[in-house]
Coordinates of C-alpha atoms in Angstrom, one line a residue:
Chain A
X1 CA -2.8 424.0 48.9
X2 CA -4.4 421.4 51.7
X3 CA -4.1 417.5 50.9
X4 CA -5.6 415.2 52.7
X5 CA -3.4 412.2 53.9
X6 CA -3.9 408.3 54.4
X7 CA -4.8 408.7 58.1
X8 CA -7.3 411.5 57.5
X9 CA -5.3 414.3 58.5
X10 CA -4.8 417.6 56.7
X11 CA -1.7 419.2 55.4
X12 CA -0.5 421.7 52.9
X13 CA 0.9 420.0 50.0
X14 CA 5.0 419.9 49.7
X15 CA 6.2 419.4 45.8
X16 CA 9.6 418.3 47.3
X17 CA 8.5 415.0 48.8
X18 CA 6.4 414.0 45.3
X19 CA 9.6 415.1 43.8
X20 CA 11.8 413.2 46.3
X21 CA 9.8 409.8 45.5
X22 CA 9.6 410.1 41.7
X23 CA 13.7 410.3 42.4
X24 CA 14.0 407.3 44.7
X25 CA 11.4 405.5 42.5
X26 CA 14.4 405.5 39.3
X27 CA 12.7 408.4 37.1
X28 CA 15.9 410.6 36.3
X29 CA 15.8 414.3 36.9
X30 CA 14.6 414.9 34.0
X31 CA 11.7 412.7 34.1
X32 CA 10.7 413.7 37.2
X33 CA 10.4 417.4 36.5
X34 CA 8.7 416.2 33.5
X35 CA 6.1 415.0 35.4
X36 CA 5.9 417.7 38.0
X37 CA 5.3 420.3 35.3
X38 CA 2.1 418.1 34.4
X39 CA 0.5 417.7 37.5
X40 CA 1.3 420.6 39.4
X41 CA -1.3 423.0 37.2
X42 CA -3.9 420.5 38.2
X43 CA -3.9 419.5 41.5
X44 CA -6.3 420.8 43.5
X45 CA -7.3 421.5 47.3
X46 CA -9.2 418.8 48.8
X47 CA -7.2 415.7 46.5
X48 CA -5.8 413.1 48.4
X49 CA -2.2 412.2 48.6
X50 CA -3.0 408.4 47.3
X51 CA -5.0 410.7 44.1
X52 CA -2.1 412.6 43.7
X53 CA 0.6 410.1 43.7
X54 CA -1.4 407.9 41.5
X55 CA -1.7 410.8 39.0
X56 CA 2.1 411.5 39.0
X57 CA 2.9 407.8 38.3
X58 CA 0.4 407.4 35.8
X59 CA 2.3 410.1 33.9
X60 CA 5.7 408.7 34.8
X61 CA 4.4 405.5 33.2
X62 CA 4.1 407.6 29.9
X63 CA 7.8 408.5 30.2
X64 CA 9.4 405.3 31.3
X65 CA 8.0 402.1 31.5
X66 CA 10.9 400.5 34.6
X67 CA 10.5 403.8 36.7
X68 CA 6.9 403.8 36.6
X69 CA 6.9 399.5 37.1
X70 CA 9.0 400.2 40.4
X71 CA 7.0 402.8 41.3
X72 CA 4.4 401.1 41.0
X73 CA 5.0 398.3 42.5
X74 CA 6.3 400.3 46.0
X75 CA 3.0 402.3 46.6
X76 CA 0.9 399.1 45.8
X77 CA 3.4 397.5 49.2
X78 CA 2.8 401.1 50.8
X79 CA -1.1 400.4 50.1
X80 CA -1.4 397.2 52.0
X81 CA -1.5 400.1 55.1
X82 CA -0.9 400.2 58.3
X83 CA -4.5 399.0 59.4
X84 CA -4.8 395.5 60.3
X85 CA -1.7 393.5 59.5
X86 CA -1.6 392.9 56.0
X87 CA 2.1 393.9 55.7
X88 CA 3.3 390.9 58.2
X89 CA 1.3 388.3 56.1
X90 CA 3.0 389.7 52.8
X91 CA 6.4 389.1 54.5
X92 CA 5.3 385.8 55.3
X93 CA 4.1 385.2 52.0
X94 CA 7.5 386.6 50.6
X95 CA 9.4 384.0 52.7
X96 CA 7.1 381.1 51.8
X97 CA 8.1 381.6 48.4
X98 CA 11.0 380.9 49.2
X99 CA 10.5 377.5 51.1
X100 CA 10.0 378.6 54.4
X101 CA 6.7 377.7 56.5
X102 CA 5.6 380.6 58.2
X103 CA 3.5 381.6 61.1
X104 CA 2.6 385.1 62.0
X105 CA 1.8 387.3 65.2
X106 CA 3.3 384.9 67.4
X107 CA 4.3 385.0 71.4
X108 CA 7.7 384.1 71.2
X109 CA 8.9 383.5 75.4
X110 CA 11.9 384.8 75.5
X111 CA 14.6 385.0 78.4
X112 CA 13.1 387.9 80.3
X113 CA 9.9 388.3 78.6
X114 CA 7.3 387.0 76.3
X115 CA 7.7 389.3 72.7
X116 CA 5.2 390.0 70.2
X117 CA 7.1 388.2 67.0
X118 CA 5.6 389.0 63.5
X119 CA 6.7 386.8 61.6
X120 CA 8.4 382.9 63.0
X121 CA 9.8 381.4 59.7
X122 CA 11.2 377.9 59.7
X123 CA 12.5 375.1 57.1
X124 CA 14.9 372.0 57.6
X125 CA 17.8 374.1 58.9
X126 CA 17.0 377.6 60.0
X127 CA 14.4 378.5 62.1
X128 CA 13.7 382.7 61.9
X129 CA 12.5 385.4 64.1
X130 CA 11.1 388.1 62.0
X131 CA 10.2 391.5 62.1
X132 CA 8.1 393.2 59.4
X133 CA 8.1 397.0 59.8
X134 CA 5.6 399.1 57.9
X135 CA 5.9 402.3 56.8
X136 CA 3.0 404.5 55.4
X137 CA 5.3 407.4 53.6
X138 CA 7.9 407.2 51.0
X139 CA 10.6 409.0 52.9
X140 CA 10.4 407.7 56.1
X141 CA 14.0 405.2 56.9
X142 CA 13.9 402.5 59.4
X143 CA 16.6 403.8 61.7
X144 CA 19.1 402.7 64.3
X145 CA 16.6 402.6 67.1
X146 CA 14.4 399.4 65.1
X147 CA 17.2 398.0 64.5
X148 CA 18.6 398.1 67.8
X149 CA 15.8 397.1 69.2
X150 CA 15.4 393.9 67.3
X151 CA 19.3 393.1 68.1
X152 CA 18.1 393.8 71.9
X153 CA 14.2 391.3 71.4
X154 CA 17.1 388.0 69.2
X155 CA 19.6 388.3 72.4
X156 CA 16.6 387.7 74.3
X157 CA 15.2 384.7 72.8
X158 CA 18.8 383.3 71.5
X159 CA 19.5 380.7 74.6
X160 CA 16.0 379.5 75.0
X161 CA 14.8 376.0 72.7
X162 CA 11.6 376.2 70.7
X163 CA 9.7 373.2 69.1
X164 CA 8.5 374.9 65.6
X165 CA 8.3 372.4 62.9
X166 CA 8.6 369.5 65.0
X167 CA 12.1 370.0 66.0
X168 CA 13.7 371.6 69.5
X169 CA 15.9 373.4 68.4
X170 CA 17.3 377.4 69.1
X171 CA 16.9 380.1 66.7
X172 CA 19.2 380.7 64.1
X173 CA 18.6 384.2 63.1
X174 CA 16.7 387.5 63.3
X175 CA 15.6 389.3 60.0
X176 CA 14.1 393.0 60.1
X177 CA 12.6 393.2 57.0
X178 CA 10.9 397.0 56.1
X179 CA 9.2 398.5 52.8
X180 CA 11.7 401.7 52.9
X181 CA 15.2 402.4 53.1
X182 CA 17.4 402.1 56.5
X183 CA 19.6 405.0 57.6
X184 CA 23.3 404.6 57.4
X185 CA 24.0 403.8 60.7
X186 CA 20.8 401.3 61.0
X187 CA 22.8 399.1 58.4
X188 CA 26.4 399.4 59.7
X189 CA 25.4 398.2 62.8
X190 CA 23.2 395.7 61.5
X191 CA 26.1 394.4 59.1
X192 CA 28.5 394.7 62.5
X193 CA 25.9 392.3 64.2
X194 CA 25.3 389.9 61.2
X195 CA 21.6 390.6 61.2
X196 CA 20.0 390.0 58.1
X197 CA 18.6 393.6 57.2
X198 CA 15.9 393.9 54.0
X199 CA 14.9 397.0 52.6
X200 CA 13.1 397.8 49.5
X201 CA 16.4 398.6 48.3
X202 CA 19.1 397.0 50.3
X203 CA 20.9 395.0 50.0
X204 CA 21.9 395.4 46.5
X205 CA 20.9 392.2 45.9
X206 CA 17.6 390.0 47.3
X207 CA 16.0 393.1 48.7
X208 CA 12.5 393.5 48.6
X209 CA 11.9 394.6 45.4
X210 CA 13.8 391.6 43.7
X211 CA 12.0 389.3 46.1
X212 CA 8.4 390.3 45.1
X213 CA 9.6 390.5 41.2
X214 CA 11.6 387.1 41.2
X215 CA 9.0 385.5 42.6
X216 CA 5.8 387.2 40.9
X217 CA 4.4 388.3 44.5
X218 CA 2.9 391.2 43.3
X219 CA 0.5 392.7 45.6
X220 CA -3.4 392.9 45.5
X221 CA -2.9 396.8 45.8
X222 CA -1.3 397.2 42.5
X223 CA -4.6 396.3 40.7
X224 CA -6.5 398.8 39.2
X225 CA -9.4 397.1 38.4
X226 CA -10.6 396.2 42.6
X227 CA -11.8 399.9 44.4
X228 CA -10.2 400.7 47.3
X229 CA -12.8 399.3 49.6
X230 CA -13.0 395.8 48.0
X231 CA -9.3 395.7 48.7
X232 CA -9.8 396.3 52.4
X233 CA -12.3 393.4 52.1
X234 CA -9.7 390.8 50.6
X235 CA -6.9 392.3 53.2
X236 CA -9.1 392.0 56.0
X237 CA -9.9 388.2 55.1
X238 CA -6.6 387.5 54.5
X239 CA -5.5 387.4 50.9
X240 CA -2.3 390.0 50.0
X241 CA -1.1 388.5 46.9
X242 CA -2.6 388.6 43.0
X243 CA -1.0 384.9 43.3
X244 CA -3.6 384.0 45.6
X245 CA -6.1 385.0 43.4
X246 CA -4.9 383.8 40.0
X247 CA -4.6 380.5 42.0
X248 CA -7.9 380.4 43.8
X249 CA -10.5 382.7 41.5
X250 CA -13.1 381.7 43.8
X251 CA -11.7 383.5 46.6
X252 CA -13.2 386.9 45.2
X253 CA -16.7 386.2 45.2
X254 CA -16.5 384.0 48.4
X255 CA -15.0 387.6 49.7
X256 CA -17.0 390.1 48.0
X257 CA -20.0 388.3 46.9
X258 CA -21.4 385.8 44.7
X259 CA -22.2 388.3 42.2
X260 CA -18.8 389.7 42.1
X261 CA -17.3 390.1 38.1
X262 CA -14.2 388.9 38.5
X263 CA -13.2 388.8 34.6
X264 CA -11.8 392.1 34.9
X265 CA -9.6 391.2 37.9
X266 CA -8.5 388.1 36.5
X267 CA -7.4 389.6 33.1
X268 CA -5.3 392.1 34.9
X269 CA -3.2 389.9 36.7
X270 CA -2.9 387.7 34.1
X271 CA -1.2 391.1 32.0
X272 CA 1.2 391.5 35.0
Chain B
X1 CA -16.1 419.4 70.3
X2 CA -13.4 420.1 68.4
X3 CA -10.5 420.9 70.5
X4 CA -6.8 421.9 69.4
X5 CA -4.0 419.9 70.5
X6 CA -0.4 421.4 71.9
X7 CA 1.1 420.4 67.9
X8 CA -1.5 422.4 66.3
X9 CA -3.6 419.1 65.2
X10 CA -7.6 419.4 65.9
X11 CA -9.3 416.5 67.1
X12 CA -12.3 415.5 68.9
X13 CA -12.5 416.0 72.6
X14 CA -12.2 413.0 74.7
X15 CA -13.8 412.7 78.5
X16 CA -12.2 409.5 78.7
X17 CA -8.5 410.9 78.2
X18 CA -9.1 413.6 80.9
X19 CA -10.6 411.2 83.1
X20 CA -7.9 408.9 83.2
X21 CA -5.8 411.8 83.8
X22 CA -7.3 413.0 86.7
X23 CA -7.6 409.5 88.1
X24 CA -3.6 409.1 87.3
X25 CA -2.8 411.7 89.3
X26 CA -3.8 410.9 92.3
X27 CA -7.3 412.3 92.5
X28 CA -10.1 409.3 93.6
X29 CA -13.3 408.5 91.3
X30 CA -15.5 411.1 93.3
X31 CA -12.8 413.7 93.2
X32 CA -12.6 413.2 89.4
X33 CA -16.2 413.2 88.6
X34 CA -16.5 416.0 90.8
X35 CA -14.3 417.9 88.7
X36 CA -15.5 416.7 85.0
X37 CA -19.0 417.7 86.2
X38 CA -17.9 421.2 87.1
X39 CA -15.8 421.5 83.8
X40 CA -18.1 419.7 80.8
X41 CA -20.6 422.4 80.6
X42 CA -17.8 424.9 80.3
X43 CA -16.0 423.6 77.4
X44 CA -16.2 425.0 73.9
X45 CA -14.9 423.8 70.5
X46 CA -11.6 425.7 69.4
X47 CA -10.5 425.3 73.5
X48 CA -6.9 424.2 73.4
X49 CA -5.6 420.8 75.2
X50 CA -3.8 423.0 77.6
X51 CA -6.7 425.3 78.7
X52 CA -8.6 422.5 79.5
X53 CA -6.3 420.5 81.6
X54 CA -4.9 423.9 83.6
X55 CA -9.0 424.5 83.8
X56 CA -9.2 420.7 85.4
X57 CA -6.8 420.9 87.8
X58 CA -7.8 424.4 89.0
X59 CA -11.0 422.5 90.1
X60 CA -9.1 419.7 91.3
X61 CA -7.1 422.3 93.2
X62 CA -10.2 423.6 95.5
X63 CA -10.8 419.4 95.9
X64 CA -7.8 418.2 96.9
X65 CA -4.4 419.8 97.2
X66 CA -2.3 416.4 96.8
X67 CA -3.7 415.5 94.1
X68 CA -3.4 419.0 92.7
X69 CA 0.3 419.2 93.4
X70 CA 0.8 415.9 91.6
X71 CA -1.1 416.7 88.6
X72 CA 0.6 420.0 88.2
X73 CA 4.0 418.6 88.4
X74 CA 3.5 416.4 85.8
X75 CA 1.7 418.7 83.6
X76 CA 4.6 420.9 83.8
X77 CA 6.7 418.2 83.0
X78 CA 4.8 417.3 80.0
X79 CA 4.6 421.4 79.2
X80 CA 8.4 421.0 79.1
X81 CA 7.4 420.0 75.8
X82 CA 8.9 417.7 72.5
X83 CA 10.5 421.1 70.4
X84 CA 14.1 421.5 71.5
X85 CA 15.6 419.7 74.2
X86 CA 14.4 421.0 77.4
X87 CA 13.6 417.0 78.8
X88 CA 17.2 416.1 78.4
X89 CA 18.5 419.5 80.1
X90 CA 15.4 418.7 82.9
X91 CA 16.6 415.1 83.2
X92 CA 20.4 416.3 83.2
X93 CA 19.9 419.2 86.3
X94 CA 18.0 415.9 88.3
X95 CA 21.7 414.2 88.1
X96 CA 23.3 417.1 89.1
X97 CA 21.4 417.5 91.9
X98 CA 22.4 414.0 92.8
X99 CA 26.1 414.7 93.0
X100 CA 26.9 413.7 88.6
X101 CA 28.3 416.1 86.1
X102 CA 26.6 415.9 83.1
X103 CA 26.6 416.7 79.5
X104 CA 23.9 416.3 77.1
X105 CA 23.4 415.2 73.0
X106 CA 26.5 413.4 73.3
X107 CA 27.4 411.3 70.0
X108 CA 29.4 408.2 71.8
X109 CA 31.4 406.0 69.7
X110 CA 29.8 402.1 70.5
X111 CA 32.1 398.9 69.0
X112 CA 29.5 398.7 65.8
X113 CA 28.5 402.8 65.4
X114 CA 28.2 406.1 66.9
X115 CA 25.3 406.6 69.3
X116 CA 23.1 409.7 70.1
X117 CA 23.4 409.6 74.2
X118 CA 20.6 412.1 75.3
X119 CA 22.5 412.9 78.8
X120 CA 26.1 411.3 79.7
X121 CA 26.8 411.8 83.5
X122 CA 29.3 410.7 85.4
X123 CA 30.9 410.6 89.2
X124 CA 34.5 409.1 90.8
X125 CA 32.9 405.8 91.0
X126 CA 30.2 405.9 87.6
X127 CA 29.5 406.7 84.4
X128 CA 26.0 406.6 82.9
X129 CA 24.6 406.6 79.8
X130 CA 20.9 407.6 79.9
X131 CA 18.1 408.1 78.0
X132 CA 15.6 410.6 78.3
X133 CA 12.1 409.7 76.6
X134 CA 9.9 412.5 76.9
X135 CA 6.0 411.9 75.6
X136 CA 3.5 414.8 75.8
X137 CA 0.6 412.7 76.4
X138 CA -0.4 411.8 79.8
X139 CA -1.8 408.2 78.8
X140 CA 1.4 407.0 77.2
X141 CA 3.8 404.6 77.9
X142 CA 7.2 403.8 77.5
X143 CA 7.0 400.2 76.2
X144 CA 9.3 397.2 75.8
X145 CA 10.3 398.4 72.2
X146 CA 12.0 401.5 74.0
X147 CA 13.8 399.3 77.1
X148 CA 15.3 397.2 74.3
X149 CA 16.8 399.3 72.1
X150 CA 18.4 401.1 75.0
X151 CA 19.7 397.7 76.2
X152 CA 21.2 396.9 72.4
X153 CA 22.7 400.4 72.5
X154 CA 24.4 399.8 75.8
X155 CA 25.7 396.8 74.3
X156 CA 27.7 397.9 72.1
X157 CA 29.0 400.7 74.0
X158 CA 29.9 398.8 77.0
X159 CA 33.2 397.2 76.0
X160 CA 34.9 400.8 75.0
X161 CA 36.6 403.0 77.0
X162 CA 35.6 406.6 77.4
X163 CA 37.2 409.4 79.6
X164 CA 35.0 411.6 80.9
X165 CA 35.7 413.2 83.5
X166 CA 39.2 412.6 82.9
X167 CA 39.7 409.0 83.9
X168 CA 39.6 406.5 81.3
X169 CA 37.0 403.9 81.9
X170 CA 34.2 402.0 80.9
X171 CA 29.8 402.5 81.1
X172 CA 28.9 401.3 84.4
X173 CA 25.1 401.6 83.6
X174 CA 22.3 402.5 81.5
X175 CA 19.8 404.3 82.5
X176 CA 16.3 405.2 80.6
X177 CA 14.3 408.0 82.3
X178 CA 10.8 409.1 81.1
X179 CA 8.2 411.0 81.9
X180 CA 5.4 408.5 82.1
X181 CA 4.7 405.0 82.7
X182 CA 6.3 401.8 81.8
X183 CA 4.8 398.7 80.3
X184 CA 4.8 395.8 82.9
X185 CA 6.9 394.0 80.2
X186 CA 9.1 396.6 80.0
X187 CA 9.6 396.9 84.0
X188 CA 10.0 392.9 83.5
X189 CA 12.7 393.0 81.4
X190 CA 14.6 395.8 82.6
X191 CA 14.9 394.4 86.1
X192 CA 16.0 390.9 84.3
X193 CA 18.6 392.4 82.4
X194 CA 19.5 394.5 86.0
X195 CA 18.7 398.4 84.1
X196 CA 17.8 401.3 85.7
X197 CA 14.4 402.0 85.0
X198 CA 12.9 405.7 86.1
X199 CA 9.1 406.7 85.5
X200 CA 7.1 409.1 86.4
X201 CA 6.0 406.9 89.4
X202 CA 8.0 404.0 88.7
X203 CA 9.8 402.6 91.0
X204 CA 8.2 403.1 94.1
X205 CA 11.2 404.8 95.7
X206 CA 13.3 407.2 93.5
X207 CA 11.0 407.6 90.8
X208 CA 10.8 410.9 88.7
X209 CA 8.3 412.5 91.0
X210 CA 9.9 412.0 94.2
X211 CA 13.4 413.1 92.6
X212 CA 11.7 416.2 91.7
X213 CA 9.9 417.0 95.0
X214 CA 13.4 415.7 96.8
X215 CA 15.6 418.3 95.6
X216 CA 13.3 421.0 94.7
X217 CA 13.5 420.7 90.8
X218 CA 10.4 422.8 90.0
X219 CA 10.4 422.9 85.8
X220 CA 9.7 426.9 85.2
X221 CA 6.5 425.2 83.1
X222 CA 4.8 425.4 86.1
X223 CA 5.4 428.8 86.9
X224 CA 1.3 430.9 86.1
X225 CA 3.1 434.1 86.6
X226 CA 5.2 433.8 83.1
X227 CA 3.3 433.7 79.7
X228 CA 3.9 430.4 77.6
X229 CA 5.7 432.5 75.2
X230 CA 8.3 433.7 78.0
X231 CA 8.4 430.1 79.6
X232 CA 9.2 429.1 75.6
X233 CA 12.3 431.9 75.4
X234 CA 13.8 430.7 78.7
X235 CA 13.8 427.3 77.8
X236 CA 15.4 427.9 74.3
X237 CA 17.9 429.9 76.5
X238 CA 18.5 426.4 78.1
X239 CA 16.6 427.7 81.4
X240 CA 14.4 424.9 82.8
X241 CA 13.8 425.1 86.6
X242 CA 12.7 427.2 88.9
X243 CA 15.7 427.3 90.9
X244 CA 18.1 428.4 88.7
X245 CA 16.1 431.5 88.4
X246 CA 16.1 431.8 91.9
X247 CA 19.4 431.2 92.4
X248 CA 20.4 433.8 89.7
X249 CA 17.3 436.3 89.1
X250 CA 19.2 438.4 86.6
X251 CA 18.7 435.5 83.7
X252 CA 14.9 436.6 83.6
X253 CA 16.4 439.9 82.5
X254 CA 19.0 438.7 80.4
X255 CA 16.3 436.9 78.6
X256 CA 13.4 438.6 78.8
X257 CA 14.6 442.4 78.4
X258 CA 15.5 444.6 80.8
X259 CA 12.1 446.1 81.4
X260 CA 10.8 442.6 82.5
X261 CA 9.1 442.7 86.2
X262 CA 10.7 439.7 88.0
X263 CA 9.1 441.0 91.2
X264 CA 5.5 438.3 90.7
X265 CA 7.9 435.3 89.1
X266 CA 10.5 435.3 92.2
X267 CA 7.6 435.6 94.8
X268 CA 5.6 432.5 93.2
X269 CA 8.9 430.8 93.2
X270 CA 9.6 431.4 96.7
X271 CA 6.2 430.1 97.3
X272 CA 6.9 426.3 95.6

């Protein structure tokens, strides 16, 4: 059977990777064959992976309500998309939360050479180069080479002095933060290094998923009640997070037009 | 037009793409309009990447035979293809030539982790570790990202000791050799952090090209007189240039059957 993917592109559908994310998302075996045996009868040629997936969780959400919350929550980060840079601003908006100021897409001179920073984060004390790398499919891992290379782009910019803030001062760190897992060896050599590695998942504790949860930075994605294309419209001017919204109603008619029902919208982020 | 790529993928056909391709290869603006004009009416949708691009430079071949040569060695480069390892085993026979032994997919223990070393090669006085970052597209780059993480990975291998070649010593260089272009950043930052850098045409001495053309290191891909199926068995059979088939004509047989006619493929050979 042919699915059509996120990019456009064709490909024959593989039950093992639907089953492989169900696992990872916390369904148990048992659950996830569940929920196999209730979608498989009815997919059909043609349906996109974002259909199907969104099918399978809505009847893992039947089953059990944490798996299908977490799973939830990970395809609405894997729906900000690789268009654009949505992803970056989340990660900034992540580390605002928690008292950084942040500014994104920045030239950051280094030693040798200029390099593309996503994400400078700063407060009082620390003052953070960050790199925010997307992933667009469940099973993908952030492996040694990204991490290498970010080890490689900090030793770079380490000796020179840089005034964010106010302050001349050097950095203090480099984070690599990603919306999938790392390989093995991507986080023993990140732990030999002492970079600060965040993965949905790792570490055990303050990884991505607690982050967005702790601090009730929940996504625009994860909302049923906005079609895809209005979500584009908000991610292309900016706004990533329900927050935003729930803070600034306005911004979704300024956005998508003054005759925009927003009652909807606003209800289902207040129910999150 | 619809044209099929080498992975099987169909996309749109691009003028541009070839364009830039002929002009990267040595051919001037009239030689390469010259030849686009001959070819454009000729093209059909289902035509495969490769027929179109031998088709070009046949054209370009009755224009201008520097040009021609150029663009077919790189082509057969690039035909070396991503499936298996034939690039590292190319790049590998190049050092050989230049007085190294060599041994490929290497895992070297670094101070943090183990690290996948595409070629290892060494001498009385050296031993390199070196990359080999084969793209099959002629418009790529290798970019800072790559230079980096090959930087990080010397890094933490350069403070072990390893003893190849039966002394025990340390990595006296890295080296990171591809098949295309570099990004001025990354030639920036490589000759700041004193790497050695080797393109397709990069640096202007001892580049890929003239390394090949130097010792006579024809890839077999650029053989006409073997099918792509055949050129696809001999490189599996870890068979990659043209000399080593001249050098010992039996492997044809070995590899091909014994009722293969090596008489056509050892006179186009001598011919190079």
């Amino acid at each position: 059977m042919i699915i059509v993917k996120a990019n456009g592109k064709h490909e024959s559908f593989d039950p093992e990777k639907l089953r492989f994310s169900l696992l990872h998302s916390g369904a148990n075996e048992e659950e996830t064959e569940n929920v196999l045996s209730h979608l498989l009868p009815e997919l059909k040629s043609g349906m996109s992976t974002h259909d199907i997936y969104r099918h399978a969780f809505g009847i893992l959400a039947g089953i059990s309500q944490p798996a299908a919350r977490s799973y939830s929550l990970r395809r609405a980060v894997m729906d900000l998309g690789p268009s654009g840079f949505p992803f970056e601003d989340f990660v900034a908006e992540i580390l605002r939360a928690q008292g950084f100021q942040c500014v994104t897409r920045q030239t950051v001179i280094g030693g040798c050479v200029p390099h593309e920073v996503d994400v400078v984060a700063y407060n009082d004390k620390k003052l953070l180069m960050v790199e925010a790398k997307f992933h667009n499919e469940l099973g993908t891992k952030s492996d040694l080479k990204v991490v290498l290379y970010v080890k490689a782009r900090f030793d770079d910019l380490k000796d020179n002095v840089y005034s964010y803030g106010g302050n001349n001062r050097k950095m203090t760190g480099g984070w690599l933060v990603t919306n999938t897992k790392f390989s093995s060896t991507a986080i023993h050599y990140g732990e030999c290094k002492d970079m600060t590695l965040i993965g949905w998942n790792y570490p055990e504790k303050g990884n991505l998923q607690n982050m967005i949860e702790r601090h009730g930075l929940h996504p625009l994605t994860c909302l049923t009640t906005l079609s895809d294309a209005e979500k584009t419209v908000l991610l292309s001017g900016g706004v990533v997070l329900c927050s935003t919204i729930k803070e600034k109603p306005q911004t979704l008619r300024d956005l998508l037009g003054a005759d925009f029902d927003s009652v909807a919208v606003l209800e289902e982020i207040n129910s999150l």
